[in-house]
């Protein structure tokens, strides 16, 4: 949610480093964008709309400077116009600030500053920051002290970067919003997310809450709230810049759907011995089997949690899945619970808040995340990484599949010593999963089905058991990128109300894999739908006779019942993509949404 880039030490390349970083970060927000160059004088340029609008403006009117900061915005305070775009400045234009997060006491600060004569130009909470710095510059000795004094006045969550006239440094601070430094021999970078500077360095320093940073070319320093130096370790990132480009695909989302076989292979590599029936998860060596588990997550990750709770339950560990945003008002975790947050980014505010709530209630915590060094990974007791590689499209695709795979591995790992179970069949199915996914991607009829149903009035997605989270996820993906009405339901629930909306103009995607009572019941529901004249698209491994009642079939290979939903999900991802593409939607940057939601 909003992206920050900063750099010091790149001399005349500074502007191109900033605009490159903004393009890399655009998935975090795309309402408006801006840059400020500093060193000697401070020059700010910003525009409403996507980064392209800013780049066009810079072609004829570019600021110069030896260091700088940039921002791409997902608006929280005030509409997405040029005045509200970051960077924001003080009254003289000699301090420029970019900010992610929310300043909760901004109104009282604004009143105080107005009383001191400040005339605000924007509706944002951020603008109080440069104006406070301006005030403190009069009182304090140095720019660094003025920056620190201003930050001391703020309540809320923030990642902030600033440049100040006449000072050859980028100042930064973090509290509850991610900020990471990129370290190189000649220059230092700053990003709300690693892709911002991944093209220049893979050496990073993660800032912790309450830490300040000062970037001066190749020199950098991190200090705590009292100004004492903090020793930070420099870590290497194993993502490369190639992974953050579209690589010839029209959209990141399509590329990331196609990357799933590789992502899952990476996620399982070195973790499964299918012949011995054993899973090894090195990062969890000191974790004991919990008596029960609570999963907390949002959005797509919550659908992974629903799936995970079923897997755990089936393997003998009672588990619940809870929406992170509802966690604070949910019954507390029972003693000996392990609370597991599932979060692709590791930065989702609702999920972090649930994790902290669980910790404050004395629970042991774990995070399943794709981002090494993310806040969730660092704050929990145990971190398990999904290793899917960077995901840029706002719609989560490969990271969802990786979450489901990782949940299977974790459940097997934690129940390894439970007698009377043989996981080999399940592990073999996981081993074969990348190949099965590849065959779906190669043979999918999703584009034809999308063309056939793209103009419908609404869409329903149904499934039972393990296919229920897949139905929910199918609908979420569909509405998120196509902007068409879509609803996901447990198949049995349709007849309890929503069936009233089902007509010949509302296709129903029915996910039916495996055989037996659960699958047969969904086939029964499909017959009810067909009787109401709605077109049915069956996503199935044909182990039931559902194809007889369907208008179209999307096939998945036969596999273990717990693995089949992962295959069905990819068919639904492809349908969503092709419908959205046919309708000309903004697939990688859907309206109103951002990849990483860092406000509650
Ligand atoms: O980074 P997280 O997994 O914590 O994000 C949670 C949701 O915001 C996210 O899954 C969202 O629902 C997806 N981007 C939808 O595709």
Coordinates of C-alpha atoms and ligand atoms in Angstrom, one line a residue:
X1 CA 0.0 0.0 0.0
X2 CA 1.9 3.0 -1.4
X3 CA 5.5 2.5 -2.4
X4 CA 8.7 4.3 -1.3
X5 CA 12.0 4.5 -3.1
X6 CA 15.0 6.5 -2.1
X7 CA 18.7 6.6 -3.1
X8 CA 21.9 8.4 -2.2
X9 CA 25.2 8.2 -4.1
X10 CA 23.9 7.8 -7.7
X11 CA 24.7 11.3 -8.8
X12 CA 23.2 12.3 -12.1
X13 CA 21.5 8.9 -12.4
X14 CA 19.3 9.6 -9.3
X15 CA 16.2 10.5 -11.2
X16 CA 16.3 7.4 -13.4
X17 CA 16.9 5.2 -10.3
X18 CA 13.8 6.8 -8.7
X19 CA 11.5 6.4 -11.7
X20 CA 12.7 2.8 -12.2
X21 CA 12.0 2.1 -8.6
X22 CA 8.6 3.6 -8.8
X23 CA 7.7 1.4 -11.8
X24 CA 8.9 -1.6 -9.8
X25 CA 6.7 -0.6 -6.9
X26 CA 3.6 0.4 -8.9
X27 CA 1.8 -2.7 -7.7
X28 CA 1.7 -1.2 -4.2
X29 CA -0.4 1.8 -5.3
X30 CA -1.1 3.6 -8.5
X31 CA -3.3 6.7 -7.8
X32 CA -0.5 9.2 -8.2
X33 CA 3.3 9.4 -8.1
X34 CA 6.1 11.9 -7.4
X35 CA 9.8 12.4 -6.8
X36 CA 11.9 14.9 -4.9
X37 CA 15.6 15.4 -5.6
X38 CA 17.8 16.9 -3.1
X39 CA 21.4 17.5 -2.0
X40 CA 21.8 21.2 -2.7
X41 CA 18.2 22.4 -3.5
X42 CA 15.0 20.4 -3.2
X43 CA 13.1 19.9 -6.5
X44 CA 9.7 18.2 -6.4
X45 CA 7.6 16.9 -9.4
X46 CA 4.4 14.9 -9.0
X47 CA 1.3 13.9 -11.0
X48 CA -2.1 12.3 -10.4
X49 CA -2.6 9.0 -12.2
X50 CA -0.2 6.2 -13.1
X51 CA 3.6 6.6 -13.1
X52 CA 3.6 7.2 -16.9
X53 CA 2.0 10.6 -16.3
X54 CA 4.9 11.6 -14.0
X55 CA 7.4 10.3 -16.5
X56 CA 5.9 12.3 -19.3
X57 CA 6.1 15.5 -17.1
X58 CA 9.7 14.7 -16.3
X59 CA 10.7 14.6 -19.9
X60 CA 10.3 18.3 -20.3
X61 CA 10.8 19.5 -16.7
X62 CA 13.2 17.3 -14.6
X63 CA 14.6 18.3 -11.2
X64 CA 18.3 17.7 -10.6
X65 CA 20.0 16.5 -7.5
X66 CA 22.5 13.9 -6.2
X67 CA 20.0 12.0 -4.0
X68 CA 16.3 11.7 -3.8
X69 CA 13.0 10.0 -2.8
X70 CA 10.0 8.9 -4.7
X71 CA 6.5 7.6 -3.9
X72 CA 3.6 5.9 -5.6
X73 CA 0.3 6.3 -3.8
X74 CA -2.8 4.3 -2.8
X75 CA -4.9 7.1 -1.4
X76 CA -6.2 7.0 2.2
X77 CA -6.6 10.7 3.1
X78 CA -8.0 12.8 0.3
X79 CA -8.7 12.0 -3.4
X80 CA -6.0 10.9 -5.7
X81 CA -5.2 14.3 -7.3
X82 CA -1.9 16.1 -7.8
X83 CA -2.1 18.1 -4.6
X84 CA -2.5 15.0 -2.5
X85 CA 0.3 13.2 -4.3
X86 CA 3.6 12.7 -2.5
X87 CA 6.2 14.2 -1.9
X88 CA 4.7 16.8 0.4
X89 CA 6.7 19.9 1.2
X90 CA 7.0 22.6 3.9
X91 CA 5.9 26.1 3.3
X92 CA 9.2 27.1 1.5
X93 CA 9.7 24.0 -0.5
X94 CA 13.0 23.1 1.2
X95 CA 11.8 19.9 2.9
X96 CA 10.2 17.1 1.0
X97 CA 8.6 14.0 2.6
X98 CA 7.1 10.7 1.4
X99 CA 5.1 8.6 3.7
X100 CA 3.4 5.2 3.9
X101 CA 0.9 4.5 6.6
X102 CA -1.4 6.7 8.7
X103 CA -0.7 9.6 11.1
X104 CA -3.4 9.2 13.6
X105 CA -2.9 12.6 15.3
X106 CA -2.6 14.5 12.1
X107 CA -5.7 16.7 12.8
X108 CA -4.4 18.1 16.1
X109 CA -1.0 18.7 14.5
X110 CA -2.6 20.4 11.6
X111 CA -4.6 22.7 13.9
X112 CA -1.4 23.5 15.8
X113 CA 0.5 24.2 12.6
X114 CA -2.3 26.3 11.2
X115 CA -2.4 28.4 14.3
X116 CA 1.4 28.9 13.8
X117 CA 0.6 30.3 10.3
X118 CA 0.9 27.3 8.0
X119 CA -1.4 27.1 5.0
X120 CA -1.9 23.5 3.9
X121 CA -2.0 22.5 0.3
X122 CA -3.3 19.0 0.5
X123 CA -5.9 16.9 2.4
X124 CA -3.3 14.4 3.5
X125 CA -2.2 13.4 6.9
X126 CA 1.4 13.4 5.5
X127 CA 1.7 17.2 5.0
X128 CA 2.1 17.8 8.7
X129 CA 5.5 16.1 8.6
X130 CA 7.5 18.5 6.4
X131 CA 5.8 21.4 8.2
X132 CA 6.9 20.0 11.6
X133 CA 10.4 19.5 10.3
X134 CA 10.3 23.2 9.1
X135 CA 9.3 24.3 12.6
X136 CA 12.0 22.3 14.3
X137 CA 14.7 23.4 11.9
X138 CA 14.4 26.8 13.5
X139 CA 14.8 25.4 17.0
X140 CA 17.2 22.5 16.5
X141 CA 20.8 22.5 15.5
X142 CA 20.9 20.0 12.6
X143 CA 18.5 18.7 10.0
X144 CA 18.8 15.2 11.5
X145 CA 17.7 16.6 14.9
X146 CA 14.8 18.4 13.3
X147 CA 13.7 15.3 11.5
X148 CA 13.9 13.3 14.7
X149 CA 12.0 16.0 16.7
X150 CA 9.2 16.0 14.1
X151 CA 8.9 12.2 14.1
X152 CA 8.6 12.3 17.9
X153 CA 5.4 14.2 17.5
X154 CA 3.7 11.5 15.4
X155 CA 1.2 8.8 16.4
X156 CA 0.4 6.1 14.0
X157 CA 2.0 3.8 11.5
X158 CA 4.6 5.1 9.1
X159 CA 7.5 4.5 6.8
X160 CA 8.9 8.0 6.1
X161 CA 11.7 9.3 3.9
X162 CA 12.8 13.0 3.6
X163 CA 15.2 15.2 1.8
X164 CA 16.1 18.6 3.2
X165 CA 17.7 21.5 1.4
X166 CA 21.5 21.9 1.8
X167 CA 21.9 18.4 3.3
X168 CA 23.5 15.5 1.4
X169 CA 21.4 12.8 3.1
X170 CA 18.2 10.9 2.8
X171 CA 16.5 10.6 6.2
X172 CA 14.2 7.7 7.0
X173 CA 12.3 6.1 9.8
X174 CA 10.0 3.2 10.3
X175 CA 7.2 2.4 12.6
X176 CA 4.7 -0.4 11.7
X177 CA 5.2 0.0 8.0
X178 CA 8.0 -1.7 6.1
X179 CA 11.3 -0.1 5.1
X180 CA 14.4 -1.8 3.9
X181 CA 17.8 -0.4 2.9
X182 CA 19.7 -1.7 -0.2
X183 CA 23.5 -1.6 0.3
X184 CA 26.0 -1.2 -2.5
X185 CA 29.6 -0.1 -2.7
X186 CA 28.9 3.3 -4.2
X187 CA 25.4 4.0 -3.2
X188 CA 22.6 3.2 -0.7
X189 CA 19.0 2.7 -1.5
X190 CA 15.7 2.7 0.4
X191 CA 12.5 0.9 -0.4
X192 CA 9.2 0.0 1.1
X193 CA 9.8 -3.3 -0.7
X194 CA 12.9 -5.0 -2.1
X195 CA 11.9 -4.9 -5.8
X196 CA 12.3 -1.1 -5.6
X197 CA 16.1 -1.4 -5.9
X198 CA 16.6 -5.1 -6.8
X199 CA 18.2 -4.1 -10.1
X200 CA 21.1 -2.5 -8.3
X201 CA 21.9 -4.6 -5.2
X202 CA 20.8 -7.8 -3.5
X203 CA 22.3 -6.8 -0.1
X204 CA 19.7 -5.5 2.3
X205 CA 19.2 -4.2 5.8
X206 CA 15.7 -4.5 7.3
X207 CA 14.8 -1.6 9.6
X208 CA 12.9 -2.4 12.7
X209 CA 10.1 -0.3 14.3
X210 CA 11.4 2.9 15.9
X211 CA 14.7 2.9 13.9
X212 CA 16.0 5.8 12.0
X213 CA 18.3 5.7 8.9
X214 CA 20.5 8.2 7.3
X215 CA 21.8 7.5 3.8
X216 CA 24.8 9.4 2.5
X217 CA 26.2 7.8 -0.7
X218 CA 27.9 4.6 0.2
X219 CA 27.8 5.5 3.9
X220 CA 24.7 4.7 6.0
X221 CA 23.8 4.6 9.6
X222 CA 20.9 3.2 11.6
X223 CA 20.0 4.7 15.0
X224 CA 17.4 4.0 17.6
X225 CA 14.8 6.4 19.0
X226 CA 17.4 7.9 21.3
X227 CA 19.9 8.4 18.5
X228 CA 22.2 5.6 19.6
X229 CA 23.8 3.6 16.7
X230 CA 22.2 0.2 16.1
X231 CA 24.3 -2.6 14.6
X232 CA 22.4 -4.1 11.7
X233 CA 23.2 -7.2 9.7
X234 CA 23.4 -7.0 5.9
X235 CA 21.5 -9.9 4.4
X236 CA 21.5 -11.3 0.8
X237 CA 18.2 -11.6 -1.1
X238 CA 17.9 -14.6 -3.4
X239 CA 15.3 -12.9 -5.8
X240 CA 16.7 -11.6 -9.0
X241 CA 15.5 -8.7 -11.2
X242 CA 14.4 -11.0 -14.0
X243 CA 11.7 -12.3 -11.7
X244 CA 10.2 -8.9 -11.4
X245 CA 9.8 -8.2 -15.1
X246 CA 6.9 -9.4 -17.3
X247 CA 9.3 -11.6 -19.3
X248 CA 7.3 -11.3 -22.6
X249 CA 3.9 -11.9 -21.0
X250 CA 1.1 -9.3 -21.5
X251 CA 0.5 -9.2 -17.7
X252 CA 2.3 -10.2 -14.5
X253 CA -0.7 -12.2 -13.5
X254 CA -0.5 -14.4 -16.5
X255 CA 3.3 -14.8 -16.0
X256 CA 2.7 -15.7 -12.4
X257 CA 0.0 -18.2 -13.3
X258 CA 2.5 -19.8 -15.7
X259 CA 5.3 -19.7 -13.1
X260 CA 3.3 -22.0 -10.7
X261 CA 5.0 -25.3 -11.6
X262 CA 8.4 -23.7 -10.9
X263 CA 7.2 -21.9 -7.8
X264 CA 5.9 -25.1 -6.3
X265 CA 9.0 -27.0 -7.2
X266 CA 11.1 -24.3 -5.4
X267 CA 8.7 -24.5 -2.4
X268 CA 9.1 -28.2 -2.1
X269 CA 12.8 -28.5 -3.0
X270 CA 14.8 -30.3 -0.3
X271 CA 11.7 -30.5 1.9
X272 CA 10.1 -33.8 0.8
X273 CA 11.5 -37.4 0.9
X274 CA 8.4 -39.1 -0.7
X275 CA 9.9 -42.6 -0.5
X276 CA 10.7 -42.4 3.2
X277 CA 7.4 -40.5 3.7
X278 CA 9.1 -37.6 5.5
X279 CA 9.0 -33.9 5.3
X280 CA 11.9 -31.7 6.6
X281 CA 11.4 -28.1 7.5
X282 CA 14.7 -26.8 8.8
X283 CA 13.4 -23.5 10.0
X284 CA 11.1 -25.3 12.4
X285 CA 13.6 -27.6 14.1
X286 CA 12.7 -26.3 17.6
X287 CA 8.9 -26.3 17.2
X288 CA 7.0 -29.0 19.1
X289 CA 3.8 -30.4 17.8
X290 CA 1.0 -28.0 18.9
X291 CA -2.2 -29.4 20.5
X292 CA -4.3 -27.1 18.3
X293 CA -3.8 -24.4 15.7
X294 CA -5.5 -21.2 14.8
X295 CA -4.9 -19.7 11.4
X296 CA -5.3 -16.0 10.8
X297 CA -5.2 -14.3 7.4
X298 CA -7.0 -12.0 5.0
X299 CA -8.4 -12.4 1.4
X300 CA -6.8 -15.1 -0.6
X301 CA -4.5 -16.0 2.3
X302 CA -7.7 -16.6 4.3
X303 CA -8.9 -19.0 1.7
X304 CA -5.5 -20.8 2.2
X305 CA -6.2 -20.8 5.9
X306 CA -9.7 -22.5 5.3
X307 CA -7.9 -25.1 3.3
X308 CA -5.1 -25.5 5.9
X309 CA -7.5 -26.0 8.8
X310 CA -9.1 -28.9 7.0
X311 CA -5.8 -30.5 6.2
X312 CA -4.6 -30.1 9.8
X313 CA -7.9 -31.5 11.2
X314 CA -7.7 -34.5 8.9
X315 CA -4.2 -35.3 10.1
X316 CA -5.2 -35.0 13.7
X317 CA -4.5 -31.4 14.8
X318 CA -7.7 -29.5 15.6
X319 CA -7.5 -26.2 13.7
X320 CA -9.6 -23.1 13.1
X321 CA -9.3 -20.5 10.4
X322 CA -10.1 -16.9 11.5
X323 CA -10.3 -13.6 9.5
X324 CA -7.4 -11.5 10.8
X325 CA -9.5 -8.4 10.9
X326 CA -12.0 -10.1 13.3
X327 CA -9.4 -11.8 15.4
X328 CA -9.3 -9.2 18.3
X329 CA -13.0 -9.9 18.9
X330 CA -12.8 -13.7 18.5
X331 CA -12.6 -16.1 21.5
X332 CA -8.9 -16.2 22.7
X333 CA -6.7 -19.1 21.6
X334 CA -6.8 -22.1 23.9
X335 CA -3.7 -22.9 25.9
X336 CA -1.0 -24.7 23.9
X337 CA -2.4 -23.2 20.6
X338 CA -0.1 -22.3 17.8
X339 CA -1.3 -19.3 16.0
X340 CA -0.2 -19.3 12.4
X341 CA -0.6 -16.2 10.2
X342 CA -0.7 -16.8 6.5
X343 CA 0.4 -13.8 4.5
X344 CA 2.0 -13.5 1.1
X345 CA 3.5 -10.1 1.8
X346 CA 4.1 -10.5 5.5
X347 CA 3.0 -6.8 5.8
X348 CA -0.8 -6.9 5.9
X349 CA -1.9 -4.7 8.8
X350 CA -4.9 -6.8 9.8
X351 CA -2.8 -9.9 9.9
X352 CA 0.1 -8.3 11.9
X353 CA -2.4 -7.0 14.3
X354 CA -3.9 -10.4 14.8
X355 CA -0.4 -11.9 15.3
X356 CA 0.4 -9.3 17.9
X357 CA -2.9 -9.9 19.6
X358 CA -2.2 -13.6 19.8
X359 CA 1.3 -12.9 21.2
X360 CA -0.2 -10.6 23.8
X361 CA -2.5 -13.4 24.9
X362 CA 0.6 -15.7 25.3
X363 CA 0.2 -17.8 22.2
X364 CA 3.2 -19.2 20.3
X365 CA 3.1 -17.8 16.8
X366 CA 4.2 -18.8 13.3
X367 CA 4.0 -17.1 9.9
X368 CA 3.8 -18.7 6.5
X369 CA 5.0 -16.0 4.1
X370 CA 6.6 -15.4 0.8
X371 CA 8.7 -12.5 1.9
X372 CA 11.9 -13.2 3.8
X373 CA 12.5 -10.4 6.2
X374 CA 8.9 -9.2 6.2
X375 CA 7.5 -7.8 9.4
X376 CA 5.4 -11.0 10.1
X377 CA 8.4 -13.2 9.5
X378 CA 10.5 -11.2 11.9
X379 CA 7.9 -10.7 14.7
X380 CA 6.7 -14.3 15.0
X381 CA 8.3 -17.1 16.9
X382 CA 8.7 -19.3 13.8
X383 CA 8.7 -18.4 10.1
X384 CA 8.1 -20.8 7.2
X385 CA 8.7 -19.4 3.7
X386 CA 6.7 -20.4 0.7
X387 CA 9.6 -19.6 -1.8
X388 CA 7.3 -18.7 -4.7
X389 CA 9.5 -15.8 -5.8
X390 CA 8.3 -12.2 -6.1
X391 CA 4.6 -11.8 -7.0
X392 CA 3.9 -8.4 -8.7
X393 CA 0.3 -8.8 -9.9
X394 CA -2.1 -7.5 -7.3
X395 CA -4.1 -10.7 -7.7
X396 CA -2.5 -13.5 -5.7
X397 CA -2.0 -16.6 -7.9
X398 CA 1.3 -18.5 -7.5
X399 CA 1.6 -17.5 -3.9
X400 CA -1.8 -19.0 -3.1
X401 CA -0.8 -22.3 -4.7
X402 CA 2.5 -22.1 -2.7
X403 CA 0.6 -21.5 0.5
X404 CA -1.6 -24.6 0.0
X405 CA 1.5 -26.7 -0.8
X406 CA 3.3 -25.4 2.2
X407 CA 0.3 -26.1 4.5
X408 CA 0.4 -29.7 3.3
X409 CA 4.1 -29.9 4.1
X410 CA 3.6 -28.3 7.5
X411 CA 0.8 -30.6 8.5
X412 CA 2.8 -33.7 7.4
X413 CA 5.8 -32.4 9.3
X414 CA 3.9 -31.8 12.5
X415 CA 2.2 -35.1 12.5
X416 CA 5.1 -37.2 11.4
X417 CA 5.4 -39.1 14.7
X418 CA 1.6 -39.9 14.8
X419 CA 1.3 -43.7 14.4
X420 CA -0.8 -45.5 11.8
X421 CA -0.4 -43.1 8.9
X422 CA 1.4 -43.4 5.7
X423 CA 1.9 -40.1 3.9
X424 CA 3.7 -41.5 0.9
X425 CA 0.7 -41.4 -1.4
X426 CA 0.1 -37.7 -0.5
X427 CA 3.7 -36.8 -0.9
X428 CA 3.9 -38.5 -4.2
X429 CA 0.9 -36.5 -5.3
X430 CA 2.6 -33.3 -4.2
X431 CA 5.7 -34.3 -6.0
X432 CA 3.7 -34.7 -9.2
X433 CA 1.8 -31.4 -8.7
X434 CA 4.1 -29.2 -10.8
X435 CA 3.8 -31.5 -13.8
X436 CA 0.0 -31.7 -13.4
X437 CA -0.2 -27.9 -13.2
X438 CA 1.9 -27.7 -16.4
X439 CA -0.5 -30.0 -18.3
X440 CA -3.5 -27.8 -17.2
X441 CA -1.7 -24.6 -18.2
X442 CA -0.9 -26.1 -21.6
X443 CA -4.3 -27.6 -22.3
X444 CA -6.7 -25.3 -20.5
X445 CA -9.9 -24.3 -22.4
X446 CA -10.2 -21.2 -20.2
X447 CA -9.9 -18.7 -23.1
X448 CA -12.8 -20.3 -25.0
X449 CA -14.9 -20.5 -21.9
X450 CA -14.2 -16.9 -21.0
X451 CA -15.2 -15.8 -24.5
X452 CA -18.5 -17.8 -24.2
X453 CA -19.5 -16.4 -20.8
X454 CA -17.8 -13.0 -20.7
X455 CA -21.1 -11.0 -21.0
X456 CA -23.1 -12.8 -18.2
X457 CA -25.0 -10.9 -15.5
X458 CA -23.1 -12.5 -12.7
X459 CA -21.1 -15.6 -11.8
X460 CA -21.3 -18.2 -9.0
X461 CA -18.6 -20.6 -7.8
X462 CA -19.5 -23.6 -5.7
X463 CA -17.6 -26.4 -4.1
X464 CA -17.7 -28.7 -1.0
X465 CA -15.0 -29.8 1.4
X466 CA -11.5 -29.0 0.1
X467 CA -13.2 -27.4 -2.9
X468 CA -15.1 -24.8 -0.8
X469 CA -12.0 -22.5 -0.3
X470 CA -11.3 -23.0 -4.1
X471 CA -14.8 -21.8 -4.9
X472 CA -14.3 -18.7 -2.6
X473 CA -11.0 -18.0 -4.2
X474 CA -12.4 -18.5 -7.7
X475 CA -15.0 -15.8 -7.0
X476 CA -12.6 -13.4 -5.3
X477 CA -10.1 -13.6 -8.2
X478 CA -12.9 -13.2 -10.7
X479 CA -14.4 -10.0 -9.2
X480 CA -11.1 -8.5 -8.3
X481 CA -9.8 -8.4 -11.9
X482 CA -13.0 -8.5 -14.1
X483 CA -15.1 -6.1 -11.9
X484 CA -18.0 -8.4 -12.6
X485 CA -20.3 -9.6 -9.8
X486 CA -19.1 -13.0 -8.5
X487 CA -19.9 -15.0 -5.4
X488 CA -18.3 -18.1 -4.0
X489 CA -20.3 -20.5 -1.9
X490 CA -20.3 -23.9 -0.2
X491 CA -22.2 -25.9 -2.7
X492 CA -24.9 -26.9 -0.2
X493 CA -25.6 -23.3 0.7
X494 CA -26.8 -22.2 -2.7
X495 CA -30.3 -23.6 -2.1
X496 CA -30.5 -21.7 1.2
X497 CA -31.0 -18.3 -0.4
X498 CA -28.6 -17.5 -3.3
X499 CA -30.4 -19.8 -5.7
X500 CA -32.9 -17.0 -6.0
X501 CA -30.3 -15.1 -8.1
X502 CA -29.5 -18.1 -10.4
X503 CA -30.9 -17.6 -13.9
X504 CA -29.9 -18.5 -17.5
X505 CA -27.7 -15.4 -17.4
X506 CA -25.6 -16.4 -14.4
X507 CA -23.0 -19.2 -15.1
X508 CA -22.1 -21.4 -12.2
X509 CA -18.6 -22.8 -11.9
X510 CA -18.9 -26.1 -10.0
X511 CA -15.7 -27.6 -8.6
X512 CA -16.1 -31.3 -8.2
X513 CA -13.1 -33.5 -7.8
X514 CA -12.8 -37.1 -6.4
X515 CA -15.7 -39.4 -5.9
X516 CA -17.8 -40.5 -2.9
X517 CA -20.5 -38.8 -1.0
X518 CA -19.1 -35.2 -0.9
X519 CA -18.7 -35.1 -4.7
X520 CA -22.0 -36.8 -5.3
X521 CA -23.8 -34.1 -3.2
X522 CA -22.3 -31.4 -5.3
X523 CA -23.4 -33.2 -8.5
X524 CA -26.9 -33.1 -6.9
X525 CA -26.6 -29.3 -6.4
X526 CA -25.5 -29.0 -10.0
X527 CA -28.7 -30.8 -11.1
X528 CA -30.7 -28.2 -9.1
X529 CA -28.9 -25.4 -10.9
X530 CA -29.4 -26.9 -14.3
X531 CA -33.1 -27.2 -13.6
X532 CA -33.2 -23.4 -13.1
X533 CA -31.6 -23.0 -16.6
X534 CA -28.2 -21.6 -15.5
X535 CA -25.2 -22.7 -17.5
X536 CA -22.9 -24.9 -15.6
X537 CA -19.1 -25.1 -16.0
X538 CA -17.7 -28.2 -14.3
X539 CA -14.1 -28.1 -13.1
X540 CA -13.6 -31.7 -12.6
X541 CA -11.4 -34.8 -12.7
X542 CA -14.4 -36.7 -14.1
X543 CA -14.5 -39.1 -11.2
X544 CA -18.2 -38.4 -11.0
X545 CA -20.7 -38.1 -13.8
X546 CA -21.0 -34.2 -13.4
X547 CA -20.0 -33.7 -17.0
X548 CA -23.4 -35.0 -18.0
X549 CA -25.0 -32.0 -16.4
X550 CA -22.5 -29.4 -17.4
X551 CA -22.5 -27.0 -20.4
X552 CA -18.8 -26.9 -20.4
X553 CA -16.0 -28.9 -18.7
X554 CA -12.6 -27.8 -17.5
X555 CA -10.7 -30.9 -16.8
X556 CA -8.0 -31.6 -14.1
X557 CA -5.8 -34.7 -13.8
X558 CA -6.8 -37.3 -11.2
X559 CA -4.7 -37.1 -8.1
X560 CA -5.0 -37.2 -4.3
X561 CA -8.2 -35.6 -3.1
X562 CA -6.3 -33.1 -1.1
X563 CA -4.1 -32.0 -4.0
X564 CA -6.9 -31.9 -6.7
X565 CA -8.2 -28.5 -5.4
X566 CA -4.9 -26.9 -6.3
X567 CA -5.3 -28.0 -9.9
X568 CA -9.0 -26.9 -10.1
X569 CA -7.9 -23.5 -8.7
X570 CA -5.5 -22.9 -11.6
X571 CA -8.3 -23.5 -14.1
X572 CA -10.4 -20.8 -12.3
X573 CA -7.4 -18.4 -12.2
X574 CA -7.1 -18.8 -16.0
X575 CA -10.9 -18.1 -16.5
X576 CA -10.7 -15.0 -14.5
X577 CA -7.7 -13.8 -16.4
X578 CA -9.2 -14.4 -19.8
X579 CA -12.6 -12.8 -18.9
X580 CA -10.8 -9.7 -17.5
X581 CA -8.6 -9.6 -20.5
X582 CA -11.5 -9.9 -22.9
X583 CA -13.3 -7.1 -21.0
X584 CA -10.1 -4.9 -21.2
X585 CA -9.7 -4.5 -17.5
X586 CA -6.6 -3.4 -15.7
X587 CA -5.5 -6.8 -14.7
X588 CA -2.3 -6.2 -12.8
X589 CA -3.5 -3.1 -11.1
X590 CA -7.2 -3.5 -10.5
X591 CA -9.1 -0.4 -9.5
X592 CA -9.2 0.6 -5.8
X593 CA -6.9 -2.2 -4.8
X594 CA -3.2 -2.6 -3.8
X595 CA -1.0 -5.5 -3.4
X596 CA 0.0 -5.0 0.2
X597 CA -2.7 -3.6 2.5
X598 CA -0.8 -1.9 5.3
X599 CA -3.7 -0.1 7.0
X600 CA -6.4 -1.8 9.1
Ligands
LIG1 O1 -0.1 -10.3 1.7 P1 -1.3 -11.0 2.2 O2 -1.4 -12.4 1.8 O3 -1.4 -10.9 3.7 O4 -2.6 -10.3 1.6 C1 -3.9 -10.5 2.0 C2 -4.9 -10.1 1.0 O5 -4.8 -8.7 0.9 C3 -4.6 -10.7 -0.4 O6 -4.5 -12.1 -0.3 C4 -5.6 -10.3 -1.4 O7 -6.9 -10.8 -1.1 C5 -5.2 -10.8 -2.8 N1 -4.2 -9.9 -3.4 C6 -6.3 -11.0 -3.7 O8 -5.8 -11.6 -4.9

